[in-house]
CSV table of N, CA and C in Angstrom, one decimal:
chain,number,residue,atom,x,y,z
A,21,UNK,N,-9.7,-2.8,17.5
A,21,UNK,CA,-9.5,-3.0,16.1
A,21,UNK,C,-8.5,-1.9,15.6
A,22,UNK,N,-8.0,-2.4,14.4
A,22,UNK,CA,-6.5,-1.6,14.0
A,22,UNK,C,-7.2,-0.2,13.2
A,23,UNK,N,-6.7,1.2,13.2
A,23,UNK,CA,-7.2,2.4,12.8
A,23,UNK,C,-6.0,2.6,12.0
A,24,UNK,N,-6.4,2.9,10.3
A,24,UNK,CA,-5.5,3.2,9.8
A,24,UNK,C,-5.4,4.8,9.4
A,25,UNK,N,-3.9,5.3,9.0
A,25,UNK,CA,-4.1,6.8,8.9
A,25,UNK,C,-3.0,6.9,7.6
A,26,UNK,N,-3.1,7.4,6.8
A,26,UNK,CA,-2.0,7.6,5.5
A,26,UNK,C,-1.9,8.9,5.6
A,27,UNK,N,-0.3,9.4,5.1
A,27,UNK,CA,0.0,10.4,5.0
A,27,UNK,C,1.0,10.5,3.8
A,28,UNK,N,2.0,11.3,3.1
A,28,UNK,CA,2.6,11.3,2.3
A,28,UNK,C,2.4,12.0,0.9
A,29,UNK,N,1.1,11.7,0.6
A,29,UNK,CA,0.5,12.0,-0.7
A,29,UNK,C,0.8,13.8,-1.2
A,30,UNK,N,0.9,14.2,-2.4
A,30,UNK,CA,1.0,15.2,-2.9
A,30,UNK,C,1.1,15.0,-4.7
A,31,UNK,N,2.0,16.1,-5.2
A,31,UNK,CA,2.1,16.8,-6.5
A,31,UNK,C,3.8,16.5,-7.0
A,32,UNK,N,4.0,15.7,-7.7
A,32,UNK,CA,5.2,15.4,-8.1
A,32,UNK,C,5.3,15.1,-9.3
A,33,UNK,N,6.8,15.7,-10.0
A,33,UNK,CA,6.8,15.3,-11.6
A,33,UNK,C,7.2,13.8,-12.1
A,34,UNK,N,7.1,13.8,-12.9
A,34,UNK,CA,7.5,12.3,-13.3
A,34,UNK,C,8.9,12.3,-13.3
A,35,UNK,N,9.2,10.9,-12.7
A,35,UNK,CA,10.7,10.9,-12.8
A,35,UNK,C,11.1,11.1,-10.9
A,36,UNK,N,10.2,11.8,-10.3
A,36,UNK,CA,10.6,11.9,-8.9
A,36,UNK,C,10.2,10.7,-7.9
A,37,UNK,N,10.2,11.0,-6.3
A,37,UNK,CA,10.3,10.2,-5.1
A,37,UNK,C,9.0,10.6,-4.1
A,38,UNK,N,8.0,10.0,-4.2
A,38,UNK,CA,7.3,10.2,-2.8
A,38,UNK,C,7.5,9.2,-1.9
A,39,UNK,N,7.1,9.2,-0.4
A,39,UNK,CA,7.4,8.4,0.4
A,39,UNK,C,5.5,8.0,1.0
A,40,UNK,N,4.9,7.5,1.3
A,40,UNK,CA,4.0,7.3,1.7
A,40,UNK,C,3.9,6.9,3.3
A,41,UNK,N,2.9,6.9,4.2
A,41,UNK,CA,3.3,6.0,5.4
A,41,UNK,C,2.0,6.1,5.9
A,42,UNK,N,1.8,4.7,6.4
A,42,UNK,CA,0.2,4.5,7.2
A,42,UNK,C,0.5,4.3,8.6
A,43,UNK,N,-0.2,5.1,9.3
A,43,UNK,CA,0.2,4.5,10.7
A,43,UNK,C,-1.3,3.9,11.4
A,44,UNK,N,-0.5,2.9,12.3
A,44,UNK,CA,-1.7,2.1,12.7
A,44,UNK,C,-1.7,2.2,14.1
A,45,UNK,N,-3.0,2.2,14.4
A,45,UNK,CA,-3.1,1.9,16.1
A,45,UNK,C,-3.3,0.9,16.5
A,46,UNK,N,-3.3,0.6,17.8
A,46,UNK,CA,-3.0,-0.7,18.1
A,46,UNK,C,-2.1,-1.6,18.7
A,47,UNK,N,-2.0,-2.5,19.7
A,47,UNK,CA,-1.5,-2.8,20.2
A,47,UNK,C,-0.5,-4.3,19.2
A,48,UNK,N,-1.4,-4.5,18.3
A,48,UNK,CA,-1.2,-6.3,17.5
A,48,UNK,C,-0.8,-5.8,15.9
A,49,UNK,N,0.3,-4.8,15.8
A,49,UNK,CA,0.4,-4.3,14.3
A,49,UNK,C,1.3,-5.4,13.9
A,50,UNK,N,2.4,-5.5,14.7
A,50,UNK,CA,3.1,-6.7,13.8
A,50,UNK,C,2.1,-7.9,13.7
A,51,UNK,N,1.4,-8.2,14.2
A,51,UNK,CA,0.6,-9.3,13.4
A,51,UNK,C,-0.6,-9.1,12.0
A,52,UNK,N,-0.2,-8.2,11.7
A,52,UNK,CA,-0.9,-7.7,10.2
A,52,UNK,C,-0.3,-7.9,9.5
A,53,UNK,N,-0.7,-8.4,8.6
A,53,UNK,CA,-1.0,-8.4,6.8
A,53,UNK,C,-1.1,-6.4,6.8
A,54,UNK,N,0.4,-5.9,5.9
A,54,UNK,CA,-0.4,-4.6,5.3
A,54,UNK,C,0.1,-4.5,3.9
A,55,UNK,N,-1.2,-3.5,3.3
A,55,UNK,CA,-1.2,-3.8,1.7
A,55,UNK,C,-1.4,-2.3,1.6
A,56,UNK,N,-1.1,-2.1,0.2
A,56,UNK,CA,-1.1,-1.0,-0.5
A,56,UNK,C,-1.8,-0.9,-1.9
A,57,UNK,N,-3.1,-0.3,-2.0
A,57,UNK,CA,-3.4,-0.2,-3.1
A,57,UNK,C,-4.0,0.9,-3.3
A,58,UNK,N,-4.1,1.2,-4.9
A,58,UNK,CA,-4.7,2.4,-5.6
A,58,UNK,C,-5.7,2.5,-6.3
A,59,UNK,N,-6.6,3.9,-6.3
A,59,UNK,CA,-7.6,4.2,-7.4
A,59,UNK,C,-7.5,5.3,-7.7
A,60,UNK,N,-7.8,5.3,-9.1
A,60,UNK,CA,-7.7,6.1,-10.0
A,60,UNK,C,-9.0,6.5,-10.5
A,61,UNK,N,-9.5,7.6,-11.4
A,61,UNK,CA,-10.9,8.2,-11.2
A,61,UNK,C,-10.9,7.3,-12.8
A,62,UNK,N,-12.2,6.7,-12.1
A,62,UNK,CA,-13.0,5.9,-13.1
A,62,UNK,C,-12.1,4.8,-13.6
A,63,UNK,N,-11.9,3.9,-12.5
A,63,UNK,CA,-11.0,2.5,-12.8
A,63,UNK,C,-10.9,2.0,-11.4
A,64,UNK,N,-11.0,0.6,-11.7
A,64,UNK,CA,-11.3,0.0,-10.1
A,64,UNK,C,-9.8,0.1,-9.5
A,65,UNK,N,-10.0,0.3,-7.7
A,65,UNK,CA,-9.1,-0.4,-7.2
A,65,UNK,C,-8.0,-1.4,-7.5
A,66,UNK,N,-6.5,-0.9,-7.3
A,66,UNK,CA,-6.0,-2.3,-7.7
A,66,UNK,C,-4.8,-2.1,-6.4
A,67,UNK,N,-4.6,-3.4,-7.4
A,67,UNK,CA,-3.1,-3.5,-5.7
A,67,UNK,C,-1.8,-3.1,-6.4
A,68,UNK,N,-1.3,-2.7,-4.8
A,68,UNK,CA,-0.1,-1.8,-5.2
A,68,UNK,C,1.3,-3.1,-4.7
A,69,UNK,N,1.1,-3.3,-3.4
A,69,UNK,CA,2.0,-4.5,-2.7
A,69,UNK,C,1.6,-4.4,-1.5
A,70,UNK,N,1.8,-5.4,-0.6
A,70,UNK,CA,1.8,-5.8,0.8
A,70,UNK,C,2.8,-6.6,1.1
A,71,UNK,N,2.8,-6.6,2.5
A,71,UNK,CA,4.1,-7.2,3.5
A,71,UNK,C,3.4,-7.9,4.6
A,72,UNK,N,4.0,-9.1,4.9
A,72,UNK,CA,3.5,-10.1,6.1
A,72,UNK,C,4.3,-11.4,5.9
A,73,UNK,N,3.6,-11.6,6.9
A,73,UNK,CA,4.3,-13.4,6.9
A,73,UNK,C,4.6,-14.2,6.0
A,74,UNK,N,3.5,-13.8,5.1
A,74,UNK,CA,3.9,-14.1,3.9
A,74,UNK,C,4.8,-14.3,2.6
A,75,UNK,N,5.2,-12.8,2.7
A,75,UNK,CA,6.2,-12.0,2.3
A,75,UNK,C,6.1,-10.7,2.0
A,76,UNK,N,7.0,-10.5,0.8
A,76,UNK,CA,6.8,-9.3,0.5
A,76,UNK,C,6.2,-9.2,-1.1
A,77,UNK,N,5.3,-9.0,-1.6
A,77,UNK,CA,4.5,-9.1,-3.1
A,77,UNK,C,4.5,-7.4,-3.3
A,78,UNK,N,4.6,-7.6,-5.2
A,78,UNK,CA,4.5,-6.1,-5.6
A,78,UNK,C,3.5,-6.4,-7.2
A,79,UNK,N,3.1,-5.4,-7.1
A,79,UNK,CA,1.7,-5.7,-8.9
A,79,UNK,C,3.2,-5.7,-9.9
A,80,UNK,N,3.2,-6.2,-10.7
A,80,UNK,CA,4.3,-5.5,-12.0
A,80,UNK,C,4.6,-4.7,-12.4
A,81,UNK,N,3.2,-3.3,-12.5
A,81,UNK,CA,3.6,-2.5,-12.9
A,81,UNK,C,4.3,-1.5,-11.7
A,82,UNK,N,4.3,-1.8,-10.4
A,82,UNK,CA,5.5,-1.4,-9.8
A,82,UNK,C,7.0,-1.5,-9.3
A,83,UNK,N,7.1,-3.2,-9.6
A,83,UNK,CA,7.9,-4.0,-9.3
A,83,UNK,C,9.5,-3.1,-9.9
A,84,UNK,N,10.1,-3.2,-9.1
A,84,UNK,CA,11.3,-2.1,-9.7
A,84,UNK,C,11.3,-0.9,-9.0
A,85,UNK,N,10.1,-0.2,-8.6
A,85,UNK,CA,9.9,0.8,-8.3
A,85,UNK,C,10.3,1.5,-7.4
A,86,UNK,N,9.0,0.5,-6.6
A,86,UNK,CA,8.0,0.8,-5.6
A,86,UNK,C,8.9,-0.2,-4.3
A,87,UNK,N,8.8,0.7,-2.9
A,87,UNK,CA,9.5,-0.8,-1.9
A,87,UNK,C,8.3,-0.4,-1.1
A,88,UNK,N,8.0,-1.7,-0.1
A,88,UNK,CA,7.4,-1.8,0.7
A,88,UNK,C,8.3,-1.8,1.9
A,89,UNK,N,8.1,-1.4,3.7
A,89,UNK,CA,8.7,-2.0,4.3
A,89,UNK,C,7.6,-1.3,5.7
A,90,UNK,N,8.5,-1.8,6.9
A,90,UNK,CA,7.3,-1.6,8.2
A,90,UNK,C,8.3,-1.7,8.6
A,91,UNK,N,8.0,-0.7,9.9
A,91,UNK,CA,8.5,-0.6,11.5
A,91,UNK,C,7.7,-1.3,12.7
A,92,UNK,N,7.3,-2.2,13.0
A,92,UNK,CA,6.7,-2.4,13.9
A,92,UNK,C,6.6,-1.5,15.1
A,93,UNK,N,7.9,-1.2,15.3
A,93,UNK,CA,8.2,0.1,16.6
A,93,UNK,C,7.5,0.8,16.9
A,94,UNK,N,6.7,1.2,15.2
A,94,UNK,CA,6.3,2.6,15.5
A,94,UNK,C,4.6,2.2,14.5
A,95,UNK,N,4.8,1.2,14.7
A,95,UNK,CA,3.1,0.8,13.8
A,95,UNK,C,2.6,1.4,12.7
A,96,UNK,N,3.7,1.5,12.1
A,96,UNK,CA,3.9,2.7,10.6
A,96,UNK,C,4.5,1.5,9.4
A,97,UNK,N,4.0,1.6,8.2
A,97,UNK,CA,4.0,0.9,7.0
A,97,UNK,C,4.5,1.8,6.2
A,98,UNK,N,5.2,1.8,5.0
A,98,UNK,CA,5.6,2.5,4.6
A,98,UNK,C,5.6,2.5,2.9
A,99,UNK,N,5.5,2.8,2.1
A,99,UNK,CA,5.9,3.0,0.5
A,99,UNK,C,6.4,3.5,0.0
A,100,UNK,N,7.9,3.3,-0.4
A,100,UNK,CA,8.4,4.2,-0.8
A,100,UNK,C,8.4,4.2,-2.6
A,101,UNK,N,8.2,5.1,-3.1
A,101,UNK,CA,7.6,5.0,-4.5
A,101,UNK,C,8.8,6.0,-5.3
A,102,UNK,N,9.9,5.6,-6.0
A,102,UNK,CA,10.7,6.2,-6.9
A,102,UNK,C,10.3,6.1,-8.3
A,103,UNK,N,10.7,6.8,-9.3
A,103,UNK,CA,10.4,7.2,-10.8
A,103,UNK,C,9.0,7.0,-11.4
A,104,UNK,N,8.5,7.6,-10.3
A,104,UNK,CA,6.8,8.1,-10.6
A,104,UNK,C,6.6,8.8,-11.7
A,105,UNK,N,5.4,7.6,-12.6
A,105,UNK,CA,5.1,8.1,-13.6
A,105,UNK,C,3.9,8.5,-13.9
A,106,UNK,N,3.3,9.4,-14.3
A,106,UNK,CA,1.8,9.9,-14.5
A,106,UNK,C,1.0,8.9,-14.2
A,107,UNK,N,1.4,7.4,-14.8
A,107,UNK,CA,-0.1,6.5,-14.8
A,107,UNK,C,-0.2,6.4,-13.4
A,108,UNK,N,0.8,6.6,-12.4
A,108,UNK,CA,0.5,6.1,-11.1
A,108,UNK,C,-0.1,7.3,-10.1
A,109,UNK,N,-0.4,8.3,-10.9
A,109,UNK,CA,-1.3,9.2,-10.7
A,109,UNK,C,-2.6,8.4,-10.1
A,110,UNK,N,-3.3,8.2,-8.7
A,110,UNK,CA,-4.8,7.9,-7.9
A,110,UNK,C,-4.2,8.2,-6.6
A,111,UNK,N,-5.2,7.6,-5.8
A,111,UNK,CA,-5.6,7.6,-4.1
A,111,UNK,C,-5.3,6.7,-3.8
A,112,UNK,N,-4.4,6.6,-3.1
A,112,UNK,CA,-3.7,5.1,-2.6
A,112,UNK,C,-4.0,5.6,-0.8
A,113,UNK,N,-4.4,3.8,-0.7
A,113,UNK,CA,-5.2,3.2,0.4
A,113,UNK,C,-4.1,2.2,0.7
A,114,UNK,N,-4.2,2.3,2.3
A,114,UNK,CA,-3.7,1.3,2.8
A,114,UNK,C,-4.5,0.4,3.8
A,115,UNK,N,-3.9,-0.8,4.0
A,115,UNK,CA,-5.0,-2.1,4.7
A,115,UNK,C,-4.3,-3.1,5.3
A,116,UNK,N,-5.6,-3.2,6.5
A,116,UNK,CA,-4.9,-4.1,7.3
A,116,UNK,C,-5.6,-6.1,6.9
A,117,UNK,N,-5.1,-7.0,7.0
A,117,UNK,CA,-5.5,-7.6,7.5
A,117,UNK,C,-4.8,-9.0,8.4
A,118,UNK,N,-5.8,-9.4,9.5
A,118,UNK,CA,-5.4,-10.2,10.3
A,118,UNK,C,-5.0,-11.9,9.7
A,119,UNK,N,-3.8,-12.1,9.8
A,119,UNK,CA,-3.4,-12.9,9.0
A,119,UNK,C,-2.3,-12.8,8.2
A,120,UNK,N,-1.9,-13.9,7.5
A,120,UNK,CA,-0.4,-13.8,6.5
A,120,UNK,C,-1.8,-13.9,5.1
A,121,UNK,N,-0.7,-13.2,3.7
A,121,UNK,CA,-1.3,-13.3,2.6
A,121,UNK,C,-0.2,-13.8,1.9
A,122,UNK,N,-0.3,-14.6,0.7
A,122,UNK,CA,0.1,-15.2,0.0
A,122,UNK,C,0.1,-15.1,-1.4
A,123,UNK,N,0.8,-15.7,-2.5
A,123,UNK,CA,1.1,-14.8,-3.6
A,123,UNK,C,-0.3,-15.4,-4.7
A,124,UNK,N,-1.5,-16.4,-3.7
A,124,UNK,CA,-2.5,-16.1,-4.4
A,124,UNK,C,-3.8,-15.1,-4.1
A,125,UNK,N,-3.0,-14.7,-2.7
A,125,UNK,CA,-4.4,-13.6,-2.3
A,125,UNK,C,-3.8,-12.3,-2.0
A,126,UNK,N,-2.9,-11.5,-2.3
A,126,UNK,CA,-2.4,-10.7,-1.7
A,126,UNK,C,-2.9,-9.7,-2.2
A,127,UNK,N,-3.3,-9.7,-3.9
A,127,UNK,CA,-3.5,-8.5,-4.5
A,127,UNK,C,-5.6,-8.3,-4.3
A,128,UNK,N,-5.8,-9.1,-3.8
A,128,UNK,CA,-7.5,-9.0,-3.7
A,128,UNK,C,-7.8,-8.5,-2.2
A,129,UNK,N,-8.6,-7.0,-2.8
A,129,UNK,CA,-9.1,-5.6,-2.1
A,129,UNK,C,-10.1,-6.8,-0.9
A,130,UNK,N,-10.6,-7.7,-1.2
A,130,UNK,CA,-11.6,-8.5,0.1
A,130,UNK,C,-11.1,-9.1,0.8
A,131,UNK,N,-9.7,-9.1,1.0
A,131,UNK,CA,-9.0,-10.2,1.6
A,131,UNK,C,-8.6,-9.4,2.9
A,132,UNK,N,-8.5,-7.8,2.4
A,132,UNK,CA,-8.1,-7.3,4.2
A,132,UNK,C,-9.6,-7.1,4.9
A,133,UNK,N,-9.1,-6.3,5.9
A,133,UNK,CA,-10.1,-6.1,7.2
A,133,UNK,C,-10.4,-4.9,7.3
A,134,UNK,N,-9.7,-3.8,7.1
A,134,UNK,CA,-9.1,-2.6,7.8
A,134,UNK,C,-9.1,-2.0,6.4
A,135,UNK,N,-9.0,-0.7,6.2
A,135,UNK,CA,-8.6,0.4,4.8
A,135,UNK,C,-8.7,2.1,5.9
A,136,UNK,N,-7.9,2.4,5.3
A,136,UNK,CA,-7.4,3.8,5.6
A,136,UNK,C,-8.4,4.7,4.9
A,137,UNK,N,-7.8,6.1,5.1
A,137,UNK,CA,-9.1,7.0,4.0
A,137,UNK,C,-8.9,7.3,2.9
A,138,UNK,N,-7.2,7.4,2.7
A,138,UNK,CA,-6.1,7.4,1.2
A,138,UNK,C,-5.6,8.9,1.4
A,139,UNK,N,-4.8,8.8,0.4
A,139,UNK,CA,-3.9,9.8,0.4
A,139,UNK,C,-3.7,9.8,-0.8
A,140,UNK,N,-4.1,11.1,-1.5
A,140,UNK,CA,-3.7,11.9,-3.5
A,140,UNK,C,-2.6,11.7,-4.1
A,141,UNK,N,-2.3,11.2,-4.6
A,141,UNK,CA,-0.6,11.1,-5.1
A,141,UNK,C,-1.3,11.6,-6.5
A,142,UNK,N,-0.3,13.3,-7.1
A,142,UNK,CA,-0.7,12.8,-8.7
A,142,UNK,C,1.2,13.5,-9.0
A,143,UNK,N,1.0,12.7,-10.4
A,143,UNK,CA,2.4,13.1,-10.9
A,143,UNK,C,2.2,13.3,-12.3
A,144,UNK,N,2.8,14.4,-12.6
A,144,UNK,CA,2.9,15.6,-13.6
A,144,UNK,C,3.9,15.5,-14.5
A,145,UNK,N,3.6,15.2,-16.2
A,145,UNK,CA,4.3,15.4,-17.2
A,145,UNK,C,5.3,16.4,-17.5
């Protein structure tokens, strides 16, 4: 089974660039579904975006932002997150799941298999 690991997270002002990146173990990464989502203290989980066969989906309030992309090579997912704004201050989690997702299931936290431990992102006014 796929082992997720995130790294990237830290302390940045608004207006700046973090890069995020989960890496997966595993022999069967390109055949994942991987998603991206966040929490924030005292507010549920939400989704950030994922990538698969399906495509590529992003929530709105990132869309513009935020890019998704993967390396297969190297079993690493990536997020790259530009003009970070306070609200996107939580713990973003990344996830695998077996299968393609689609632009009615992509953003729902039950649909993967797999979740990472997260990584802190906060960004400062």
């Amino acid at each position: 089974q796929v082992q997720l690991v995130e790294s990237g997270g830290g302390l940045v002002q608004a207006g700046g660039s973090l890069r995020l990146s989960c890496a997966a173990s595993g022999s069967t990464f390109s055949t994942y579904t991987m998603g991206w989502f966040r929490q924030a203290p005292g507010k549920e989980r939400e989704s950030v975006g994922a990538i698969g066969r399906g495509g590529i989906y992003y929530a709105d309030s990132v869309q513009g932002r935020f890019t998704i992309s993967r390396d297969n090579a190297k079993n690493t997912v990536y997020l790259q997150m530009n003009s970070l704004k306070p609200e996107d201050t939580a713990v973003y989690f990344c996830a695998a799941r077996v299968g393609g997702v689609y632009s009615y299931n992509w953003y729902r936290p039950g649909e993967y298999d797999k979740w990472g431990q997260g990584t802190q992102v906060t960004v400062s006014s």
